[in-house]
Amino acid sequence: MSTYFKDGQYTKQSEMKISVDDRGYYFGDGVYEVIKVYNSELFTAREHLERLVQSANKIKISLPYTVDQFIDIANELIASNQITVGHIYIQVTRGAAPRAHQFPGTEVMPVVVAYAVSNPRPVQAITNGVALKSVEDVRWLRCDIKSLNLLGNVLAKQEAHEADCVEALLHRNGTVTEGSSSNMFGVKNGVIYTHPATNLILNGITRQVVLKLCKEQGIEVVEESFSLEESMDMDEFFFTSTTAEITPVTSIDGKLISKGEPGLVTLKLQEAFTLEIPLILAGK
Ligand code: PSZ
């Protein structure tokens, strides 16, 4: 039976109580983070929690805990649930109050929930690559906020799954933005292209690790948007996220990319990423 954290208390999941008046439930009025755990240790936790602070600031929620307190909570969940490889989920909503769109009074406190789950690295997808389906990006214009309001992402992912694809390749009027839960990268003539970190994408922590690795490996990166048409013509394609790490793309809308196999630049980055995990865990 897994232990969850809510508002300062550790409780069995089956005994957790959340108000039906929680604004997360009514409006998706909150923010969240997913932090990977390797070897029972948090990976890039500070980067994720600093982004949580920024997301909360952008929607005017003041977090009840500091980054260090969140790290303590996450480590307690790893220990009490005996997680070796998995992830921590943390969400903060604006609190529980009778339903009204405007913010409740300052007496209403944000509600913090966190839990830990075991899940292995997605070895098969990472090794063999996966298929993408292009889907129009109809989300709002603040995709830089990691908000609980995920309906656009949910519908895009479902559309991809219904087409037997693992992820949706989102585009606004033909310009590629990101995935439904990932950042997208194309490789052409040895140069990596990815959408700049604007309001139209979430600036992924894995994206930032990959950009750092590119610099170290001497791989040129151009943070400029590209079209869906250009995507089809890339030599290689991959996407990144906390759980997907660096997942190669072998087809887009049924058209093979890089002959349907992970490309060499992608493989080089995957190797560098795997080597980076113990270094980051050791704080180097
Ligand atoms: O378990 C999963 O499927 C996860 S864990 C995190 C994500 C998926 N995705 C985060 C994400 C996202 O939701 C969107 C819209 N864009 C990019 C990303 C990648 O962000 P990082 O690398 O920080 O996880």
Coordinates of C-alpha atoms and ligand atoms in Angstrom, one line a residue:
M1 CA 0.0 0.0 0.0
S2 CA 1.6 3.2 -1.1
T3 CA 2.1 6.3 1.1
Y4 CA 1.0 9.7 -0.2
F5 CA 1.8 13.1 1.1
K6 CA -0.9 15.7 1.6
D7 CA -0.6 19.0 3.4
G8 CA 2.1 18.0 5.8
Q9 CA 0.9 14.4 6.5
Y10 CA 1.9 11.0 5.1
T11 CA -1.2 8.9 4.6
K12 CA -2.1 5.6 2.9
Q13 CA -3.4 6.3 -0.6
S14 CA -6.7 4.6 0.3
E15 CA -7.2 7.0 3.2
M16 CA -6.4 10.2 1.4
K17 CA -9.1 12.8 1.3
I18 CA -9.4 15.6 -1.2
S19 CA -12.3 18.1 -1.1
V20 CA -14.7 18.0 -4.0
D21 CA -14.3 21.8 -3.9
D22 CA -10.6 21.6 -4.7
R23 CA -9.9 24.1 -7.5
G24 CA -7.8 21.5 -9.2
Y25 CA -10.9 19.4 -9.6
Y26 CA -13.1 22.2 -10.8
F27 CA -10.7 24.3 -12.9
G28 CA -7.4 22.5 -13.2
D29 CA -6.3 25.5 -11.2
G30 CA -2.9 24.3 -10.1
V31 CA 0.6 23.3 -11.2
Y32 CA 2.6 20.1 -11.0
E33 CA 6.0 18.4 -11.5
V34 CA 7.3 14.9 -12.2
I35 CA 10.8 14.1 -11.0
K36 CA 12.6 11.0 -12.0
V37 CA 14.2 8.7 -9.4
Y38 CA 17.2 6.5 -10.3
N39 CA 19.0 4.4 -7.8
S40 CA 16.6 5.7 -5.1
E41 CA 17.8 9.2 -5.7
L42 CA 16.1 12.3 -7.2
F43 CA 17.4 13.3 -10.7
T44 CA 17.6 17.1 -11.4
A45 CA 15.2 17.8 -8.5
R46 CA 16.2 21.4 -8.0
E47 CA 15.6 22.2 -11.7
H48 CA 12.1 20.7 -11.5
L49 CA 11.3 22.4 -8.3
E50 CA 12.5 25.8 -9.5
R51 CA 10.3 25.3 -12.5
L52 CA 7.4 24.5 -10.0
V53 CA 8.1 27.8 -8.2
Q54 CA 8.1 29.6 -11.6
S55 CA 4.8 27.9 -12.7
A56 CA 3.2 28.8 -9.4
N57 CA 4.4 32.4 -9.6
K58 CA 3.0 32.7 -13.1
I59 CA -0.5 31.8 -11.9
K60 CA -0.2 33.6 -8.6
I61 CA -0.1 30.6 -6.3
S62 CA 2.3 31.1 -3.4
L63 CA 3.8 27.7 -2.5
P64 CA 3.6 26.7 1.1
Y65 CA 7.0 24.9 1.0
T66 CA 10.5 25.9 -0.1
V67 CA 12.5 23.9 -2.7
D68 CA 14.4 22.2 0.2
Q69 CA 11.3 21.2 2.0
F70 CA 9.9 19.7 -1.3
I71 CA 13.1 17.8 -1.6
D72 CA 12.8 16.4 1.9
I73 CA 9.2 15.3 1.2
A74 CA 10.2 13.6 -2.1
N75 CA 13.0 11.8 -0.3
E76 CA 10.7 10.6 2.5
L77 CA 8.3 9.2 -0.2
I78 CA 11.2 7.4 -1.9
A79 CA 12.2 5.8 1.4
S80 CA 8.7 4.9 2.7
N81 CA 7.7 3.5 -0.7
Q82 CA 11.0 1.8 -1.3
I83 CA 11.4 3.3 -4.8
T84 CA 14.6 2.3 -6.7
V85 CA 13.6 3.5 -10.2
G86 CA 10.4 5.5 -10.7
H87 CA 9.2 9.0 -10.2
I88 CA 7.8 11.5 -7.8
Y89 CA 4.6 13.4 -8.7
I90 CA 3.9 16.7 -6.9
Q91 CA 0.9 18.9 -7.5
V92 CA -0.2 22.1 -5.9
T93 CA -3.7 23.5 -6.4
R94 CA -5.0 26.9 -5.4
G95 CA -7.0 25.2 -2.6
A96 CA -10.6 24.2 -1.8
A97 CA -13.4 26.8 -1.9
P98 CA -17.0 27.0 -3.1
R99 CA -16.9 27.1 -6.9
A100 CA -16.3 30.6 -8.3
H101 CA -13.9 31.5 -11.1
Q102 CA -12.1 34.3 -9.3
F103 CA -9.4 33.5 -6.7
P104 CA -10.7 32.6 -3.2
G105 CA -9.7 34.8 -0.2
T106 CA -6.2 34.7 1.3
E107 CA -7.5 32.4 4.1
V108 CA -7.7 29.5 1.6
M109 CA -4.4 27.6 1.6
P110 CA -3.0 25.8 -1.5
V111 CA -3.3 22.0 -1.4
V112 CA -0.2 20.0 -1.9
V113 CA -0.3 16.3 -2.9
A114 CA 2.8 14.2 -3.6
Y115 CA 3.4 10.5 -4.2
A116 CA 6.1 8.2 -5.5
V117 CA 5.7 5.3 -8.0
S118 CA 8.0 2.6 -9.2
N119 CA 8.4 2.4 -13.0
P120 CA 11.3 1.1 -15.1
R121 CA 13.1 3.1 -17.8
P122 CA 11.1 2.5 -21.1
V123 CA 13.9 0.4 -22.5
Q124 CA 12.0 -0.9 -25.5
A125 CA 10.9 2.5 -26.8
I126 CA 14.3 4.0 -26.2
T127 CA 16.0 1.1 -28.0
N128 CA 13.7 0.6 -31.0
G129 CA 12.1 4.0 -31.4
V130 CA 8.4 4.9 -31.7
A131 CA 5.9 6.3 -34.2
L132 CA 4.5 9.9 -34.0
K133 CA 1.2 11.2 -35.3
S134 CA 0.9 14.9 -36.1
V135 CA -1.9 16.7 -34.3
E136 CA -2.9 20.4 -34.5
D137 CA -1.8 22.2 -31.3
V138 CA -5.0 23.9 -30.1
R139 CA -3.8 24.6 -26.6
W140 CA -3.7 28.0 -24.9
L141 CA -0.8 30.4 -25.3
R142 CA 0.9 29.8 -21.9
C143 CA 2.3 26.3 -22.5
D144 CA 5.4 27.5 -20.6
I145 CA 3.4 26.9 -17.4
K146 CA 3.3 23.3 -16.2
S147 CA -0.4 23.6 -15.3
L148 CA -2.9 20.9 -14.4
N149 CA -5.1 22.1 -17.3
L150 CA -4.1 19.3 -19.7
L151 CA -7.2 18.8 -21.9
G152 CA -5.4 19.8 -25.1
N153 CA -2.5 17.5 -24.3
V154 CA -4.9 14.6 -23.3
L155 CA -6.9 14.9 -26.6
A156 CA -3.7 15.0 -28.7
K157 CA -2.2 12.0 -26.9
Q158 CA -5.5 10.0 -27.4
E159 CA -5.6 10.9 -31.1
A160 CA -2.0 9.6 -31.4
H161 CA -2.9 6.4 -29.5
E162 CA -5.9 5.8 -31.6
A163 CA -3.6 5.8 -34.7
D164 CA -1.3 3.3 -32.9
C165 CA 1.3 6.0 -32.3
V166 CA 3.1 6.6 -29.0
E167 CA 3.2 10.4 -29.1
A168 CA 1.5 13.4 -30.8
L169 CA 3.7 15.8 -32.7
L170 CA 2.0 19.1 -32.1
H171 CA 2.1 21.9 -34.6
R172 CA 0.5 25.3 -34.8
N173 CA -0.5 26.0 -38.4
G174 CA 2.3 23.7 -39.6
T175 CA 4.9 24.9 -37.2
V176 CA 6.1 22.2 -34.8
T177 CA 5.9 23.2 -31.1
E178 CA 6.4 20.1 -28.9
G179 CA 4.8 16.7 -28.0
S180 CA 1.7 16.2 -25.9
S181 CA 4.1 15.4 -23.0
S182 CA 7.6 15.9 -24.5
N183 CA 9.9 18.2 -26.4
M184 CA 10.7 17.5 -30.0
F185 CA 14.0 17.6 -31.8
G186 CA 15.0 17.0 -35.4
V187 CA 18.5 16.4 -36.8
K188 CA 19.5 17.6 -40.3
N189 CA 23.1 17.4 -41.6
G190 CA 24.4 16.9 -38.1
V191 CA 22.6 20.0 -36.7
I192 CA 19.9 19.7 -34.0
Y193 CA 16.8 21.8 -34.4
T194 CA 14.2 22.4 -31.6
H195 CA 11.6 25.0 -30.8
P196 CA 12.9 27.9 -28.7
A197 CA 11.8 28.0 -25.1
T198 CA 8.9 30.5 -25.6
N199 CA 5.4 30.6 -24.2
L200 CA 4.4 28.0 -26.8
I201 CA 6.3 25.1 -25.2
L202 CA 7.2 23.7 -21.8
N203 CA 11.0 24.2 -21.4
G204 CA 11.7 20.6 -20.4
I205 CA 14.3 19.8 -17.9
T206 CA 15.4 16.8 -20.0
R207 CA 15.5 19.3 -23.0
Q208 CA 17.9 21.4 -21.0
V209 CA 20.0 18.4 -20.1
V210 CA 20.2 17.4 -23.7
L211 CA 21.2 21.0 -24.8
K212 CA 24.0 20.9 -22.3
L213 CA 25.1 17.5 -23.6
C214 CA 25.1 18.8 -27.2
K215 CA 27.4 21.6 -26.1
E216 CA 29.7 19.1 -24.4
Q217 CA 29.7 16.8 -27.4
G218 CA 30.3 19.6 -29.9
I219 CA 26.9 19.1 -31.6
E220 CA 25.5 22.3 -33.1
V221 CA 22.0 23.2 -31.8
V222 CA 19.6 25.7 -33.5
E223 CA 16.8 26.7 -31.2
E224 CA 14.4 27.8 -34.0
S225 CA 11.1 26.4 -35.0
F226 CA 10.7 24.2 -38.0
S227 CA 7.7 23.0 -40.0
L228 CA 5.8 19.7 -40.0
E229 CA 7.0 19.3 -43.6
E230 CA 10.6 19.8 -42.6
S231 CA 10.1 17.2 -39.8
M232 CA 9.4 14.6 -42.4
D233 CA 12.6 15.4 -44.2
M234 CA 14.9 15.3 -41.1
D235 CA 17.7 12.8 -41.0
E236 CA 16.8 11.8 -37.4
F237 CA 14.1 12.8 -35.0
F238 CA 13.7 12.2 -31.2
F239 CA 11.7 13.5 -28.2
T240 CA 12.6 14.0 -24.6
S241 CA 10.8 13.9 -21.2
T242 CA 11.5 13.0 -17.6
T243 CA 10.3 9.5 -18.2
A244 CA 10.8 9.0 -21.9
E245 CA 14.4 10.3 -21.6
I246 CA 15.6 10.5 -25.2
T247 CA 13.2 8.4 -27.4
P248 CA 14.0 8.0 -31.1
V249 CA 11.3 8.6 -33.6
T250 CA 11.1 6.1 -36.4
S251 CA 8.0 7.4 -38.3
I252 CA 5.8 10.5 -38.5
D253 CA 2.3 9.9 -39.9
G254 CA 3.4 6.6 -41.3
K255 CA 6.4 8.0 -43.2
L256 CA 9.7 6.4 -42.1
I257 CA 12.4 8.7 -40.5
S258 CA 16.0 7.6 -40.6
K259 CA 15.1 4.4 -42.4
G260 CA 12.9 3.4 -39.4
E261 CA 15.9 3.1 -37.0
P262 CA 17.4 5.3 -34.3
G263 CA 19.9 7.6 -35.9
L264 CA 23.6 8.0 -35.0
V265 CA 23.3 11.5 -33.4
T266 CA 20.4 10.2 -31.3
L267 CA 22.4 7.2 -30.2
K268 CA 25.3 9.3 -29.3
L269 CA 23.1 11.6 -27.1
Q270 CA 21.4 8.6 -25.5
E271 CA 24.8 7.2 -24.5
A272 CA 25.9 10.6 -23.2
F273 CA 22.6 10.9 -21.2
T274 CA 23.0 7.5 -19.6
L275 CA 26.6 8.4 -18.6
E276 CA 25.3 11.7 -17.2
I277 CA 22.8 10.1 -14.8
P278 CA 25.3 8.9 -12.2
L279 CA 27.2 12.2 -12.5
I280 CA 24.1 14.4 -11.9
L281 CA 23.1 12.1 -9.0
A282 CA 26.6 12.6 -7.5
G283 CA 26.1 16.4 -7.9
K284 CA 29.0 16.7 -10.4
Ligands
PSZ1 O1 5.5 10.1 -17.4 C1 5.3 10.8 -18.4 O2 4.8 10.4 -19.5 C2 5.9 12.2 -18.4 S1 6.8 12.8 -17.1 C3 7.0 14.3 -17.8 C4 6.3 14.3 -19.0 C5 5.7 13.1 -19.3 N1 6.3 15.4 -19.8 C6 6.7 16.7 -19.5 C7 6.6 17.6 -20.7 C8 5.3 18.1 -21.1 O3 4.2 17.7 -20.4 C9 5.2 18.9 -22.2 C10 3.9 19.4 -22.6 N2 6.3 19.3 -22.8 C11 7.5 18.9 -22.5 C12 7.7 18.0 -21.4 C13 9.1 17.5 -21.0 O4 9.5 18.1 -19.8 P1 10.5 17.4 -18.8 O5 11.7 17.1 -19.6 O6 10.8 18.5 -17.8 O7 9.8 16.2 -18.3

